[in-house]
XYZ file of C-alpha atoms in Angstrom:
204
model
C 0.065 0.061 0.025
C 1.369 3.742 -0.517
C -0.347 6.992 -0.456
C -2.569 7.914 -3.261
C -3.581 11.330 -1.548
C -1.499 13.972 0.221
C -3.234 16.522 2.469
C -1.265 19.756 2.461
C -3.816 21.754 4.391
C -3.226 22.656 8.331
C -5.355 21.375 10.765
C -8.544 23.118 11.473
C -9.261 23.245 7.662
C -11.816 20.454 7.933
C -9.263 17.813 7.895
C -11.064 15.283 9.918
C -14.158 15.792 7.618
C -11.642 15.127 4.785
C -10.274 12.290 6.528
C -13.543 10.545 6.776
C -14.598 11.509 3.348
C -11.406 10.022 1.697
C -11.953 6.838 3.640
C -15.599 6.411 2.396
C -14.331 7.105 -1.137
C -11.842 4.206 -0.653
C -8.905 5.585 0.329
C -8.684 4.142 3.762
C -7.096 4.253 6.140
C -6.389 7.968 6.016
C -3.631 9.337 8.255
C -4.440 12.099 10.712
C -3.229 13.402 14.024
C -5.774 11.207 15.665
C -3.940 8.128 14.126
C -0.970 8.999 16.060
C -2.815 9.468 19.325
C -4.146 5.806 18.539
C -0.672 4.697 17.682
C 1.701 6.774 19.785
C 4.882 4.781 18.800
C 4.559 6.733 15.590
C 5.350 10.092 17.438
C 9.165 9.713 17.785
C 9.305 9.103 14.056
C 7.484 12.131 13.204
C 9.521 14.308 15.538
C 12.886 12.690 14.090
C 11.554 13.965 10.542
C 10.814 17.355 11.992
C 14.388 17.549 13.452
C 15.809 16.800 9.999
C 16.560 13.111 10.451
C 16.130 10.672 7.760
C 12.843 9.007 7.841
C 11.587 5.876 5.753
C 8.191 7.191 4.440
C 7.182 4.166 2.946
C 7.672 2.167 6.303
C 6.159 4.956 8.550
C 3.047 5.162 6.024
C 2.661 1.650 5.007
C -0.636 1.119 6.329
C -2.089 4.256 4.804
C -3.687 5.175 1.380
C -4.074 8.917 2.281
C -2.637 11.585 4.720
C -4.200 14.896 6.072
C -3.681 17.222 8.884
C -0.692 17.631 10.972
C 1.921 15.958 11.462
C 1.862 14.779 7.571
C 1.062 18.384 6.374
C 4.223 19.681 7.650
C 6.030 17.207 5.091
C 3.729 17.760 2.357
C 6.804 18.619 -0.118
C 8.671 15.413 0.820
C 5.657 13.318 0.480
C 4.829 14.636 -2.685
C 8.319 13.928 -3.990
C 8.229 10.213 -2.268
C 5.087 9.547 -3.877
C 4.972 11.270 -7.244
C 1.783 9.524 -8.305
C -0.008 10.850 -5.248
C -2.611 13.878 -5.686
C -2.298 16.585 -3.544
C -5.306 18.353 -1.650
C -4.895 21.638 0.020
C -7.872 22.018 2.237
C -8.711 25.548 3.037
C -11.228 27.793 4.929
C -11.846 31.634 5.396
C -8.701 32.556 7.238
C -10.047 34.629 10.109
C -12.594 31.870 10.962
C -9.754 29.294 10.687
C -7.740 31.531 13.284
C -10.726 31.848 15.455
C -11.026 28.095 15.329
C -7.263 27.063 15.872
C -7.168 29.562 18.858
C -10.012 27.800 20.558
C -8.550 24.367 19.992
C -4.995 23.592 19.062
C -3.396 26.515 20.421
C -4.656 26.025 24.012
C -4.015 22.198 23.760
C -0.335 22.883 23.009
C -0.112 25.322 25.886
C -1.803 23.121 28.379
C -0.129 21.019 31.162
C 2.216 18.357 29.623
C 0.998 14.576 30.442
C 3.385 12.359 32.347
C 5.569 10.025 30.807
C 4.242 7.538 28.109
C 2.563 7.703 24.569
C 0.321 10.820 25.265
C 3.399 12.706 26.432
C 5.407 11.732 23.210
C 2.358 12.776 20.992
C 2.041 16.267 22.572
C 5.816 16.650 22.580
C 6.017 15.813 18.903
C 2.752 18.110 18.131
C 4.288 20.922 19.926
C 7.626 20.787 18.066
C 5.949 20.531 14.715
C 3.024 22.787 15.013
C 3.829 25.353 17.842
C 7.478 25.594 17.071
C 8.352 24.690 13.470
C 5.117 26.010 11.917
C 4.349 28.996 13.913
C 7.636 29.937 15.545
C 6.193 29.644 19.307
C 3.755 32.473 18.444
C 0.082 32.497 18.449
C -0.890 36.283 17.405
C -3.278 36.685 14.765
C -1.238 38.464 12.123
C 1.703 36.183 12.526
C -0.216 33.089 12.362
C -2.555 34.145 9.265
C 0.646 35.256 7.571
C 2.258 31.755 8.079
C -1.026 30.277 6.729
C -1.135 32.594 3.730
C 2.612 31.798 2.836
C 2.096 28.137 3.109
C -0.932 28.009 1.030
C 0.788 30.092 -1.597
C 3.768 27.887 -1.528
C 1.774 24.765 -2.136
C -0.171 26.204 -5.043
C 3.260 27.535 -6.544
C 4.877 24.234 -6.182
C 2.262 21.480 -7.126
C 1.359 21.306 -10.792
C -2.186 22.332 -11.415
C -3.321 18.993 -12.672
C -2.166 17.268 -9.417
C -3.560 19.813 -7.150
C -7.176 20.340 -5.616
C -7.635 23.614 -3.485
C -10.601 22.362 -1.446
C -13.162 23.710 1.177
C -14.944 20.802 2.716
C -18.112 23.171 2.371
C -18.043 22.305 -1.219
C -18.925 18.660 -0.341
C -18.484 15.662 -2.655
C -18.592 17.173 -6.131
C -15.129 18.859 -6.480
C -13.342 16.002 -4.375
C -14.915 13.057 -6.359
C -14.282 14.673 -9.748
C -10.537 15.227 -8.682
C -10.078 11.746 -7.310
C -12.042 10.352 -10.403
C -14.482 8.243 -8.315
C -18.433 8.182 -8.151
C -20.101 10.544 -5.702
C -21.296 8.460 -2.755
C -25.098 8.414 -1.916
C -24.714 9.695 1.494
C -23.905 13.160 3.181
C -20.526 14.527 3.179
C -18.983 13.935 6.748
C -19.021 17.203 9.063
C -17.186 16.800 12.232
C -14.683 17.878 14.709
C -16.197 21.448 15.406
C -14.380 23.365 18.019
C -16.625 21.887 20.711
C -16.140 18.584 19.594
C -12.172 18.985 19.749
C -12.476 20.575 23.090
C -14.805 17.789 24.556
C -12.449 15.233 23.431
C -9.807 16.913 25.617
C -11.560 16.490 28.687
């Protein structure tokens, strides 16, 4: 098994809904940060990659057909090179609504008390390094974070050939996604999940 779809969009751009949608379309399983919490042994490998160490992507992602969200979106360029046949999806949403969402969910989670030893601690440590430090430089102020988002999205659009890239808002539903992946539209609603309230509830 190898990746057929690479998600380049940051977390809180509908990535969990996109994960579920991709899995319903046959691209299952799809990697997401929730997969790391379920398999904390992955965390040290992702952390090593973030520190510039060589990682065997084929081994790390051997069980997945797609990837979205952090940590994998941080490595979108590496993954796009390693899997040249994979298509790339840049999930997006209104920038200010996205900032409000990440400020109410991921940023507080990263700033919270660190769990003790064990798998959860490894995952949080990895997430802090990749999301808080590597992506946003330890800052959470709106102007900086929105600038990081804009530069990231522009780089993806500039780098990935148009025929290989879908810029996608989950509010668009099945149509654009299914056309891009060349699969039939399912006879079921597009998944909608992981609101800010649902995210916070999982942390309790």
